[in-house]
Amino acid sequence: MDLLALADFNDVARHGGFGRAARITGRPKATLSRRVRQLEDALGVRLFERGGHTLRLTMEGRELQEQTQSLLEHIDEVGDTLRRGVSTPRGRLRVSAPVLFGQRGLGRIAADYALAYPQVQLEVVAEDRFVDPVDDDFDLIIRANPDPSTELSGRCFLRDVMVVVAAPSLPLPTRRVEATVPVITLSRTPADASWQLSRARSVRNIATRTVLRLSSMSMIHDAVIAGIGAAAMPRSLVQADIDAGRLIVWGVLTAHPVEVWALYPSHRHVSARVSAFVKLLLERFENASPAAFAQLPHAS
């Protein structure tokens, strides 16, 4: 039985005629008439007695309406429930984020999300390895300066600059003494590359000597505080250390902007729970400003 034809039949029966049903439902009168005739042909019975200006249900028509009207109303209710469910975040949400970013207030953001959307089972995994959202079963991944990909879509929610920082015990060489600076870098960074630092409206080239290569910004953070070398890091992730005097800023690393993105598979329908998490990030980092980290509690 054609469900749409059945719905049209019930509209005509409930409103007492094709013309009135057309005006109330917005469906063309000719379409309603055609669909009802198709239903009659499919069932092999006459559903309406048509004559002059009157239209009344036959015995079979009354029976069909009585048996199906409540079913159609139930179907409509189920559809409304599903539509509300789609717009209400619920279900499981797995998020992958870099370790150091996770230590810089992501726990508070996750807690705020959990309070706002109690029907979502949120799991945030902090790790610095490359993850594939499909193979590793993540709904959302947070990454800085991700490689362009047709497989992922998303939003940039934070823009920052790379600053070169060091412990106070490791002073920046003066211009009179052009020494090679010991540095700590990520594993994938070319060794012994020169740095172009911008500070106080001047630009200076610094020769570097890699003394330690580490696979994560979290380890670099610990090592630079220990004083073994200088490191280039997003300012937002070390601002608390700068304010506390644990680290000194040597300058901004020019031509190395930082963009932090929330990414999800481009071929998936974006669920309400993912959209809500991305919206929270955009709101927390208003205008993509790293200043929001100043209001977030940091892990010690």
PDB file of C-alpha atoms in Angstrom:
ATOM      1  CA  MET A   1       0.000   0.000   0.000  1.00  0.00           C
ATOM      2  CA  ASP A   2       1.365   3.416  -1.003  1.00  0.00           C
ATOM      3  CA  LEU A   3       1.930   5.341   2.227  1.00  0.00           C
ATOM      4  CA  LEU A   4       1.682   8.753   0.559  1.00  0.00           C
ATOM      5  CA  ALA A   5      -1.573   7.797  -1.169  1.00  0.00           C
ATOM      6  CA  LEU A   6      -2.885   6.546   2.173  1.00  0.00           C
ATOM      7  CA  ALA A   7      -1.984   9.857   3.795  1.00  0.00           C
ATOM      8  CA  ASP A   8      -3.743  11.775   0.998  1.00  0.00           C
ATOM      9  CA  PHE A   9      -6.836   9.609   1.422  1.00  0.00           C
ATOM     10  CA  ASN A  10      -6.929  10.331   5.151  1.00  0.00           C
ATOM     11  CA  ASP A  11      -6.529  14.069   4.541  1.00  0.00           C
ATOM     12  CA  VAL A  12      -9.488  14.058   2.129  1.00  0.00           C
ATOM     13  CA  ALA A  13     -11.584  11.964   4.502  1.00  0.00           C
ATOM     14  CA  ARG A  14     -10.706  14.085   7.544  1.00  0.00           C
ATOM     15  CA  HIS A  15     -11.394  17.420   5.817  1.00  0.00           C
ATOM     16  CA  GLY A  16     -14.532  16.248   3.998  1.00  0.00           C
ATOM     17  CA  GLY A  17     -13.528  16.815   0.390  1.00  0.00           C
ATOM     18  CA  PHE A  18     -10.740  17.234  -2.147  1.00  0.00           C
ATOM     19  CA  GLY A  19     -11.012  21.029  -2.359  1.00  0.00           C
ATOM     20  CA  ARG A  20     -10.906  21.624   1.401  1.00  0.00           C
ATOM     21  CA  ALA A  21      -8.069  19.110   1.869  1.00  0.00           C
ATOM     22  CA  ALA A  22      -6.092  20.836  -0.896  1.00  0.00           C
ATOM     23  CA  ARG A  23      -6.499  24.254   0.737  1.00  0.00           C
ATOM     24  CA  ILE A  24      -5.465  23.031   4.187  1.00  0.00           C
ATOM     25  CA  THR A  25      -2.579  20.741   3.193  1.00  0.00           C
ATOM     26  CA  GLY A  26      -1.284  22.795   0.279  1.00  0.00           C
ATOM     27  CA  ARG A  27      -1.302  19.797  -2.051  1.00  0.00           C
ATOM     28  CA  PRO A  28      -2.924  20.243  -5.495  1.00  0.00           C
ATOM     29  CA  LYS A  29      -6.532  19.050  -5.703  1.00  0.00           C
ATOM     30  CA  ALA A  30      -5.758  17.084  -8.882  1.00  0.00           C
ATOM     31  CA  THR A  31      -2.905  15.286  -7.124  1.00  0.00           C
ATOM     32  CA  LEU A  32      -5.106  14.310  -4.203  1.00  0.00           C
ATOM     33  CA  SER A  33      -7.775  12.983  -6.544  1.00  0.00           C
ATOM     34  CA  ARG A  34      -5.252  10.998  -8.583  1.00  0.00           C
ATOM     35  CA  ARG A  35      -3.603   9.475  -5.527  1.00  0.00           C
ATOM     36  CA  VAL A  36      -6.930   8.412  -4.027  1.00  0.00           C
ATOM     37  CA  ARG A  37      -7.954   6.764  -7.307  1.00  0.00           C
ATOM     38  CA  GLN A  38      -4.623   4.939  -7.416  1.00  0.00           C
ATOM     39  CA  LEU A  39      -5.248   3.696  -3.878  1.00  0.00           C
ATOM     40  CA  GLU A  40      -8.726   2.513  -4.835  1.00  0.00           C
ATOM     41  CA  ASP A  41      -7.312   0.691  -7.848  1.00  0.00           C
ATOM     42  CA  ALA A  42      -4.608  -0.948  -5.724  1.00  0.00           C
ATOM     43  CA  LEU A  43      -7.138  -2.123  -3.125  1.00  0.00           C
ATOM     44  CA  GLY A  44      -9.880  -2.998  -5.620  1.00  0.00           C
ATOM     45  CA  VAL A  45     -12.552  -1.110  -3.656  1.00  0.00           C
ATOM     46  CA  ARG A  46     -14.299   2.246  -3.826  1.00  0.00           C
ATOM     47  CA  LEU A  47     -13.396   4.484  -0.906  1.00  0.00           C
ATOM     48  CA  PHE A  48     -15.656   7.480  -1.651  1.00  0.00           C
ATOM     49  CA  GLU A  49     -19.127   7.856  -3.056  1.00  0.00           C
ATOM     50  CA  ARG A  50     -18.829  10.730  -5.496  1.00  0.00           C
ATOM     51  CA  GLY A  51     -21.938  12.552  -6.595  1.00  0.00           C
ATOM     52  CA  GLY A  52     -22.806  16.177  -7.309  1.00  0.00           C
ATOM     53  CA  HIS A  53     -21.256  18.403  -4.671  1.00  0.00           C
ATOM     54  CA  THR A  54     -21.135  15.731  -1.963  1.00  0.00           C
ATOM     55  CA  LEU A  55     -18.424  13.298  -1.068  1.00  0.00           C
ATOM     56  CA  ARG A  56     -18.875  10.626   1.528  1.00  0.00           C
ATOM     57  CA  LEU A  57     -16.958   7.584   2.606  1.00  0.00           C
ATOM     58  CA  THR A  58     -18.074   4.131   1.608  1.00  0.00           C
ATOM     59  CA  MET A  59     -18.161   1.383   4.237  1.00  0.00           C
ATOM     60  CA  GLU A  60     -14.706   0.257   3.065  1.00  0.00           C
ATOM     61  CA  GLY A  61     -13.510   3.859   3.186  1.00  0.00           C
ATOM     62  CA  ARG A  62     -14.683   4.312   6.782  1.00  0.00           C
ATOM     63  CA  GLU A  63     -12.995   1.084   7.813  1.00  0.00           C
ATOM     64  CA  LEU A  64      -9.739   2.080   6.127  1.00  0.00           C
ATOM     65  CA  GLN A  65      -9.769   5.493   7.801  1.00  0.00           C
ATOM     66  CA  GLU A  66     -10.511   4.048  11.225  1.00  0.00           C
ATOM     67  CA  GLN A  67      -7.709   1.487  10.910  1.00  0.00           C
ATOM     68  CA  THR A  68      -5.028   3.742   9.451  1.00  0.00           C
ATOM     69  CA  GLN A  69      -5.497   7.255  10.801  1.00  0.00           C
ATOM     70  CA  SER A  70      -3.939   6.486  14.191  1.00  0.00           C
ATOM     71  CA  LEU A  71      -1.101   4.605  12.476  1.00  0.00           C
ATOM     72  CA  LEU A  72      -0.294   7.610  10.288  1.00  0.00           C
ATOM     73  CA  GLU A  73      -0.382   9.911  13.313  1.00  0.00           C
ATOM     74  CA  HIS A  74       2.035   7.559  15.077  1.00  0.00           C
ATOM     75  CA  ILE A  75       4.357   7.612  12.060  1.00  0.00           C
ATOM     76  CA  ASP A  76       4.312  11.422  12.132  1.00  0.00           C
ATOM     77  CA  GLU A  77       5.157  11.358  15.843  1.00  0.00           C
ATOM     78  CA  VAL A  78       8.085   9.004  15.213  1.00  0.00           C
ATOM     79  CA  GLY A  79       9.354  11.309  12.465  1.00  0.00           C
ATOM     80  CA  ASP A  80       9.126  14.339  14.747  1.00  0.00           C
ATOM     81  CA  THR A  81      11.028  12.471  17.463  1.00  0.00           C
ATOM     82  CA  LEU A  82      13.788  11.519  15.033  1.00  0.00           C
ATOM     83  CA  ARG A  83      14.054  15.082  13.731  1.00  0.00           C
ATOM     84  CA  ARG A  84      14.359  16.410  17.273  1.00  0.00           C
ATOM     85  CA  GLY A  85      16.972  13.769  17.983  1.00  0.00           C
ATOM     86  CA  VAL A  86      19.043  14.825  14.988  1.00  0.00           C
ATOM     87  CA  SER A  87      19.131  18.411  16.237  1.00  0.00           C
ATOM     88  CA  THR A  88      19.819  17.419  19.862  1.00  0.00           C
ATOM     89  CA  PRO A  89      23.374  16.226  20.568  1.00  0.00           C
ATOM     90  CA  ARG A  90      23.323  12.670  21.840  1.00  0.00           C
ATOM     91  CA  GLY A  91      25.346   9.481  21.524  1.00  0.00           C
ATOM     92  CA  ARG A  92      29.100   8.909  21.610  1.00  0.00           C
ATOM     93  CA  LEU A  93      31.688  11.576  20.681  1.00  0.00           C
ATOM     94  CA  ARG A  94      35.418  10.717  20.501  1.00  0.00           C
ATOM     95  CA  VAL A  95      37.863  13.604  20.138  1.00  0.00           C
ATOM     96  CA  SER A  96      41.617  13.419  19.518  1.00  0.00           C
ATOM     97  CA  ALA A  97      43.811  16.375  20.521  1.00  0.00           C
ATOM     98  CA  PRO A  98      47.548  17.098  20.892  1.00  0.00           C
ATOM     99  CA  VAL A  99      48.874  16.413  24.388  1.00  0.00           C
ATOM    100  CA  LEU A 100      50.014  19.944  25.201  1.00  0.00           C
ATOM    101  CA  PHE A 101      46.783  21.446  23.910  1.00  0.00           C
ATOM    102  CA  GLY A 102      44.940  18.969  26.118  1.00  0.00           C
ATOM    103  CA  GLN A 103      46.932  20.171  29.125  1.00  0.00           C
ATOM    104  CA  ARG A 104      46.103  23.801  28.388  1.00  0.00           C
ATOM    105  CA  GLY A 105      42.444  23.911  29.335  1.00  0.00           C
ATOM    106  CA  LEU A 106      40.815  21.315  27.093  1.00  0.00           C
ATOM    107  CA  GLY A 107      39.612  19.453  30.174  1.00  0.00           C
ATOM    108  CA  ARG A 108      37.555  22.483  31.212  1.00  0.00           C
ATOM    109  CA  ILE A 109      36.133  22.841  27.709  1.00  0.00           C
ATOM    110  CA  ALA A 110      35.213  19.139  27.720  1.00  0.00           C
ATOM    111  CA  ALA A 111      33.556  19.513  31.128  1.00  0.00           C
ATOM    112  CA  ASP A 112      31.508  22.486  29.933  1.00  0.00           C
ATOM    113  CA  TYR A 113      30.414  20.457  26.915  1.00  0.00           C
ATOM    114  CA  ALA A 114      29.426  17.479  29.083  1.00  0.00           C
ATOM    115  CA  LEU A 115      27.374  19.742  31.343  1.00  0.00           C
ATOM    116  CA  ALA A 116      25.610  21.344  28.384  1.00  0.00           C
ATOM    117  CA  TYR A 117      24.918  18.046  26.585  1.00  0.00           C
ATOM    118  CA  PRO A 118      24.432  15.288  29.163  1.00  0.00           C
ATOM    119  CA  GLN A 119      23.104  12.870  26.526  1.00  0.00           C
ATOM    120  CA  VAL A 120      26.531  12.762  24.834  1.00  0.00           C
ATOM    121  CA  GLN A 121      29.135  10.254  26.003  1.00  0.00           C
ATOM    122  CA  LEU A 122      32.267  12.375  25.452  1.00  0.00           C
ATOM    123  CA  GLU A 123      35.767  10.902  25.317  1.00  0.00           C
ATOM    124  CA  VAL A 124      38.825  13.109  24.685  1.00  0.00           C
ATOM    125  CA  VAL A 125      42.106  11.346  23.887  1.00  0.00           C
ATOM    126  CA  ALA A 126      45.286  13.450  24.116  1.00  0.00           C
ATOM    127  CA  GLU A 127      48.046  12.102  21.873  1.00  0.00           C
ATOM    128  CA  ASP A 128      50.577  13.481  19.426  1.00  0.00           C
ATOM    129  CA  ARG A 129      50.655  10.624  16.932  1.00  0.00           C
ATOM    130  CA  PHE A 130      48.993  10.920  13.550  1.00  0.00           C
ATOM    131  CA  VAL A 131      45.458   9.576  13.732  1.00  0.00           C
ATOM    132  CA  ASP A 132      43.007   8.691  11.013  1.00  0.00           C
ATOM    133  CA  PRO A 133      39.460   9.621  12.065  1.00  0.00           C
ATOM    134  CA  VAL A 134      37.957   6.614  10.295  1.00  0.00           C
ATOM    135  CA  ASP A 135      40.530   3.903  11.023  1.00  0.00           C
ATOM    136  CA  ASP A 136      41.077   5.089  14.598  1.00  0.00           C
ATOM    137  CA  ASP A 137      37.367   5.678  15.215  1.00  0.00           C
ATOM    138  CA  PHE A 138      37.420   9.394  16.052  1.00  0.00           C
ATOM    139  CA  ASP A 139      34.552  11.760  15.315  1.00  0.00           C
ATOM    140  CA  LEU A 140      36.717  14.888  15.620  1.00  0.00           C
ATOM    141  CA  ILE A 141      40.455  15.566  15.621  1.00  0.00           C
ATOM    142  CA  ILE A 142      42.188  18.766  16.734  1.00  0.00           C
ATOM    143  CA  ARG A 143      45.482  19.531  15.007  1.00  0.00           C
ATOM    144  CA  ALA A 144      47.785  22.488  14.406  1.00  0.00           C
ATOM    145  CA  ASN A 145      48.654  23.364  10.799  1.00  0.00           C
ATOM    146  CA  PRO A 146      47.235  20.141   9.341  1.00  0.00           C
ATOM    147  CA  ASP A 147      48.248  19.114   5.843  1.00  0.00           C
ATOM    148  CA  PRO A 148      45.608  19.930   3.202  1.00  0.00           C
ATOM    149  CA  SER A 149      43.295  16.977   2.671  1.00  0.00           C
ATOM    150  CA  THR A 150      40.219  16.257   0.602  1.00  0.00           C
ATOM    151  CA  GLU A 151      39.255  13.615   3.171  1.00  0.00           C
ATOM    152  CA  LEU A 152      38.771  16.090   6.015  1.00  0.00           C
ATOM    153  CA  SER A 153      36.705  19.211   6.535  1.00  0.00           C
ATOM    154  CA  GLY A 154      36.545  21.503   9.513  1.00  0.00           C
ATOM    155  CA  ARG A 155      36.981  24.930  11.055  1.00  0.00           C
ATOM    156  CA  CYS A 156      39.995  26.908  12.184  1.00  0.00           C
ATOM    157  CA  PHE A 157      39.185  28.024  15.734  1.00  0.00           C
ATOM    158  CA  LEU A 158      42.563  29.346  16.916  1.00  0.00           C
ATOM    159  CA  ARG A 159      45.319  31.395  15.284  1.00  0.00           C
ATOM    160  CA  ASP A 160      48.639  31.936  16.986  1.00  0.00           C
ATOM    161  CA  VAL A 161      52.300  32.782  16.427  1.00  0.00           C
ATOM    162  CA  MET A 162      55.406  30.715  17.027  1.00  0.00           C
ATOM    163  CA  VAL A 163      57.708  32.241  19.616  1.00  0.00           C
ATOM    164  CA  VAL A 164      61.209  31.123  20.454  1.00  0.00           C
ATOM    165  CA  VAL A 165      61.487  30.592  24.193  1.00  0.00           C
ATOM    166  CA  ALA A 166      64.190  29.439  26.555  1.00  0.00           C
ATOM    167  CA  ALA A 167      64.797  29.080  30.259  1.00  0.00           C
ATOM    168  CA  PRO A 168      66.265  32.193  31.960  1.00  0.00           C
ATOM    169  CA  SER A 169      69.504  30.258  32.446  1.00  0.00           C
ATOM    170  CA  LEU A 170      70.025  30.167  28.660  1.00  0.00           C
ATOM    171  CA  PRO A 171      70.549  33.760  27.494  1.00  0.00           C
ATOM    172  CA  LEU A 172      70.080  34.873  23.904  1.00  0.00           C
ATOM    173  CA  PRO A 173      73.482  35.568  22.336  1.00  0.00           C
ATOM    174  CA  THR A 174      74.117  39.246  21.736  1.00  0.00           C
ATOM    175  CA  ARG A 175      74.613  40.641  18.268  1.00  0.00           C
ATOM    176  CA  ARG A 176      78.277  41.079  19.085  1.00  0.00           C
ATOM    177  CA  VAL A 177      78.629  37.346  19.751  1.00  0.00           C
ATOM    178  CA  GLU A 178      77.082  35.387  16.903  1.00  0.00           C
ATOM    179  CA  ALA A 179      77.030  31.955  18.537  1.00  0.00           C
ATOM    180  CA  THR A 180      75.174  28.841  17.455  1.00  0.00           C
ATOM    181  CA  VAL A 181      72.165  28.324  19.732  1.00  0.00           C
ATOM    182  CA  PRO A 182      71.322  24.858  21.135  1.00  0.00           C
ATOM    183  CA  VAL A 183      67.717  24.035  20.252  1.00  0.00           C
ATOM    184  CA  ILE A 184      65.070  21.398  20.847  1.00  0.00           C
ATOM    185  CA  THR A 185      62.931  20.445  17.831  1.00  0.00           C
ATOM    186  CA  LEU A 186      60.233  18.073  16.747  1.00  0.00           C
ATOM    187  CA  SER A 187      61.451  14.842  15.189  1.00  0.00           C
ATOM    188  CA  ARG A 188      60.279  15.809  11.720  1.00  0.00           C
ATOM    189  CA  THR A 189      61.930  19.257  11.761  1.00  0.00           C
ATOM    190  CA  PRO A 190      65.079  19.686   9.612  1.00  0.00           C
ATOM    191  CA  ALA A 191      68.182  19.733  11.779  1.00  0.00           C
ATOM    192  CA  ASP A 192      70.315  22.833  12.318  1.00  0.00           C
ATOM    193  CA  ALA A 193      68.030  25.216  10.406  1.00  0.00           C
ATOM    194  CA  SER A 194      68.441  28.925  11.002  1.00  0.00           C
ATOM    195  CA  TRP A 195      65.770  30.936  12.762  1.00  0.00           C
ATOM    196  CA  GLN A 196      64.591  34.370  11.677  1.00  0.00           C
ATOM    197  CA  LEU A 197      63.422  36.125  14.813  1.00  0.00           C
ATOM    198  CA  SER A 198      61.387  39.304  14.952  1.00  0.00           C
ATOM    199  CA  ARG A 199      61.687  41.390  18.092  1.00  0.00           C
ATOM    200  CA  ALA A 200      61.297  45.090  18.860  1.00  0.00           C
ATOM    201  CA  ARG A 201      60.740  45.928  15.177  1.00  0.00           C
ATOM    202  CA  SER A 202      63.983  44.271  14.155  1.00  0.00           C
ATOM    203  CA  VAL A 203      64.693  40.949  12.504  1.00  0.00           C
ATOM    204  CA  ARG A 204      67.632  38.754  13.376  1.00  0.00           C
ATOM    205  CA  ASN A 205      68.903  35.452  11.965  1.00  0.00           C
ATOM    206  CA  ILE A 206      69.973  32.897  14.559  1.00  0.00           C
ATOM    207  CA  ALA A 207      72.097  29.863  13.732  1.00  0.00           C
ATOM    208  CA  THR A 208      70.850  26.733  15.517  1.00  0.00           C
ATOM    209  CA  ARG A 209      72.368  23.475  16.639  1.00  0.00           C
ATOM    210  CA  THR A 210      69.898  20.686  17.386  1.00  0.00           C
ATOM    211  CA  VAL A 211      70.704  19.056  20.720  1.00  0.00           C
ATOM    212  CA  LEU A 212      67.463  17.160  21.215  1.00  0.00           C
ATOM    213  CA  ARG A 213      64.738  15.875  18.908  1.00  0.00           C
ATOM    214  CA  LEU A 214      61.419  14.925  20.462  1.00  0.00           C
ATOM    215  CA  SER A 215      58.169  13.644  19.028  1.00  0.00           C
ATOM    216  CA  SER A 216      55.738  15.907  20.872  1.00  0.00           C
ATOM    217  CA  MET A 217      55.306  19.509  21.943  1.00  0.00           C
ATOM    218  CA  SER A 218      54.594  18.267  25.451  1.00  0.00           C
ATOM    219  CA  MET A 219      58.081  16.755  25.752  1.00  0.00           C
ATOM    220  CA  ILE A 220      59.642  19.840  24.152  1.00  0.00           C
ATOM    221  CA  HIS A 221      57.871  21.970  26.744  1.00  0.00           C
ATOM    222  CA  ASP A 222      59.389  19.968  29.598  1.00  0.00           C
ATOM    223  CA  ALA A 223      62.843  19.964  28.013  1.00  0.00           C
ATOM    224  CA  VAL A 224      62.951  23.704  27.305  1.00  0.00           C
ATOM    225  CA  ILE A 225      62.006  24.481  30.915  1.00  0.00           C
ATOM    226  CA  ALA A 226      64.855  22.195  32.005  1.00  0.00           C
ATOM    227  CA  GLY A 227      67.202  24.588  30.194  1.00  0.00           C
ATOM    228  CA  ILE A 228      68.876  22.275  27.695  1.00  0.00           C
ATOM    229  CA  GLY A 229      68.030  24.512  24.742  1.00  0.00           C
ATOM    230  CA  ALA A 230      65.650  26.972  23.140  1.00  0.00           C
ATOM    231  CA  ALA A 231      62.505  25.931  21.286  1.00  0.00           C
ATOM    232  CA  ALA A 232      59.892  27.354  18.956  1.00  0.00           C
ATOM    233  CA  MET A 233      56.397  26.902  20.380  1.00  0.00           C
ATOM    234  CA  PRO A 234      52.914  28.407  19.951  1.00  0.00           C
ATOM    235  CA  ARG A 235      52.702  31.407  22.250  1.00  0.00           C
ATOM    236  CA  SER A 236      49.330  30.361  23.649  1.00  0.00           C
ATOM    237  CA  LEU A 237      50.814  27.104  24.952  1.00  0.00           C
ATOM    238  CA  VAL A 238      53.679  28.750  26.839  1.00  0.00           C
ATOM    239  CA  GLN A 239      52.102  32.061  27.904  1.00  0.00           C
ATOM    240  CA  ALA A 240      51.566  30.829  31.453  1.00  0.00           C
ATOM    241  CA  ASP A 241      55.270  29.891  31.693  1.00  0.00           C
ATOM    242  CA  ILE A 242      56.252  33.282  30.282  1.00  0.00           C
ATOM    243  CA  ASP A 243      54.049  35.080  32.808  1.00  0.00           C
ATOM    244  CA  ALA A 244      55.497  33.007  35.651  1.00  0.00           C
ATOM    245  CA  GLY A 245      59.075  33.678  34.566  1.00  0.00           C
ATOM    246  CA  ARG A 246      59.851  30.054  33.810  1.00  0.00           C
ATOM    247  CA  LEU A 247      60.517  30.925  30.173  1.00  0.00           C
ATOM    248  CA  ILE A 248      61.866  34.004  28.386  1.00  0.00           C
ATOM    249  CA  VAL A 249      60.703  35.062  24.902  1.00  0.00           C
ATOM    250  CA  TRP A 250      63.543  35.600  22.459  1.00  0.00           C
ATOM    251  CA  GLY A 251      61.285  36.698  19.618  1.00  0.00           C
ATOM    252  CA  VAL A 252      58.601  35.694  17.133  1.00  0.00           C
ATOM    253  CA  LEU A 253      59.522  33.141  14.511  1.00  0.00           C
ATOM    254  CA  THR A 254      58.557  34.949  11.318  1.00  0.00           C
ATOM    255  CA  ALA A 255      56.759  33.222   8.430  1.00  0.00           C
ATOM    256  CA  HIS A 256      55.496  30.440  10.721  1.00  0.00           C
ATOM    257  CA  PRO A 257      51.876  31.237  11.648  1.00  0.00           C
ATOM    258  CA  VAL A 258      49.904  28.671  13.597  1.00  0.00           C
ATOM    259  CA  GLU A 259      46.346  27.591  12.824  1.00  0.00           C
ATOM    260  CA  VAL A 260      44.558  25.071  15.020  1.00  0.00           C
ATOM    261  CA  TRP A 261      41.733  23.197  13.314  1.00  0.00           C
ATOM    262  CA  ALA A 262      38.870  20.989  14.406  1.00  0.00           C
ATOM    263  CA  LEU A 263      38.594  18.365  11.665  1.00  0.00           C
ATOM    264  CA  TYR A 264      36.097  15.654  10.769  1.00  0.00           C
ATOM    265  CA  PRO A 265      35.657  13.312   7.780  1.00  0.00           C
ATOM    266  CA  SER A 266      34.300  15.272   4.824  1.00  0.00           C
ATOM    267  CA  HIS A 267      32.246  12.349   3.521  1.00  0.00           C
ATOM    268  CA  ARG A 268      30.248  11.992   6.741  1.00  0.00           C
ATOM    269  CA  HIS A 269      27.117  13.876   7.680  1.00  0.00           C
ATOM    270  CA  VAL A 270      28.158  16.243  10.457  1.00  0.00           C
ATOM    271  CA  SER A 271      26.260  15.152  13.552  1.00  0.00           C
ATOM    272  CA  ALA A 272      24.744  17.543  16.058  1.00  0.00           C
ATOM    273  CA  ARG A 273      27.242  16.407  18.717  1.00  0.00           C
ATOM    274  CA  VAL A 274      30.230  17.258  16.474  1.00  0.00           C
ATOM    275  CA  SER A 275      28.711  20.595  15.447  1.00  0.00           C
ATOM    276  CA  ALA A 276      28.088  21.483  19.092  1.00  0.00           C
ATOM    277  CA  PHE A 277      31.708  20.745  20.068  1.00  0.00           C
ATOM    278  CA  VAL A 278      33.075  22.823  17.171  1.00  0.00           C
ATOM    279  CA  LYS A 279      30.694  25.650  18.081  1.00  0.00           C
ATOM    280  CA  LEU A 280      31.949  25.580  21.666  1.00  0.00           C
ATOM    281  CA  LEU A 281      35.561  25.859  20.474  1.00  0.00           C
ATOM    282  CA  LEU A 282      34.669  28.802  18.222  1.00  0.00           C
ATOM    283  CA  GLU A 283      32.885  30.527  21.083  1.00  0.00           C
ATOM    284  CA  ARG A 284      35.677  29.869  23.580  1.00  0.00           C
ATOM    285  CA  PHE A 285      38.349  31.168  21.208  1.00  0.00           C
ATOM    286  CA  GLU A 286      36.411  34.191  20.022  1.00  0.00           C
ATOM    287  CA  ASN A 287      37.836  35.651  16.821  1.00  0.00           C
ATOM    288  CA  ALA A 288      40.305  32.725  16.866  1.00  0.00           C
ATOM    289  CA  SER A 289      42.272  34.549  19.571  1.00  0.00           C
ATOM    290  CA  PRO A 290      44.761  32.622  21.752  1.00  0.00           C
ATOM    291  CA  ALA A 291      43.993  35.017  24.610  1.00  0.00           C
ATOM    292  CA  ALA A 292      41.286  32.587  25.724  1.00  0.00           C
ATOM    293  CA  PHE A 293      43.987  30.375  27.239  1.00  0.00           C
ATOM    294  CA  ALA A 294      44.572  33.061  29.852  1.00  0.00           C
ATOM    295  CA  GLN A 295      41.107  32.364  31.267  1.00  0.00           C
ATOM    296  CA  LEU A 296      41.527  28.592  31.292  1.00  0.00           C
ATOM    297  CA  PRO A 297      43.126  26.611  34.139  1.00  0.00           C
ATOM    298  CA  HIS A 298      46.401  25.024  33.034  1.00  0.00           C
ATOM    299  CA  ALA A 299      47.822  21.737  34.136  1.00  0.00           C
ATOM    300  CA  SER A 300      50.959  22.119  36.221  1.00  0.00           C
TER     301      SER A 300
END
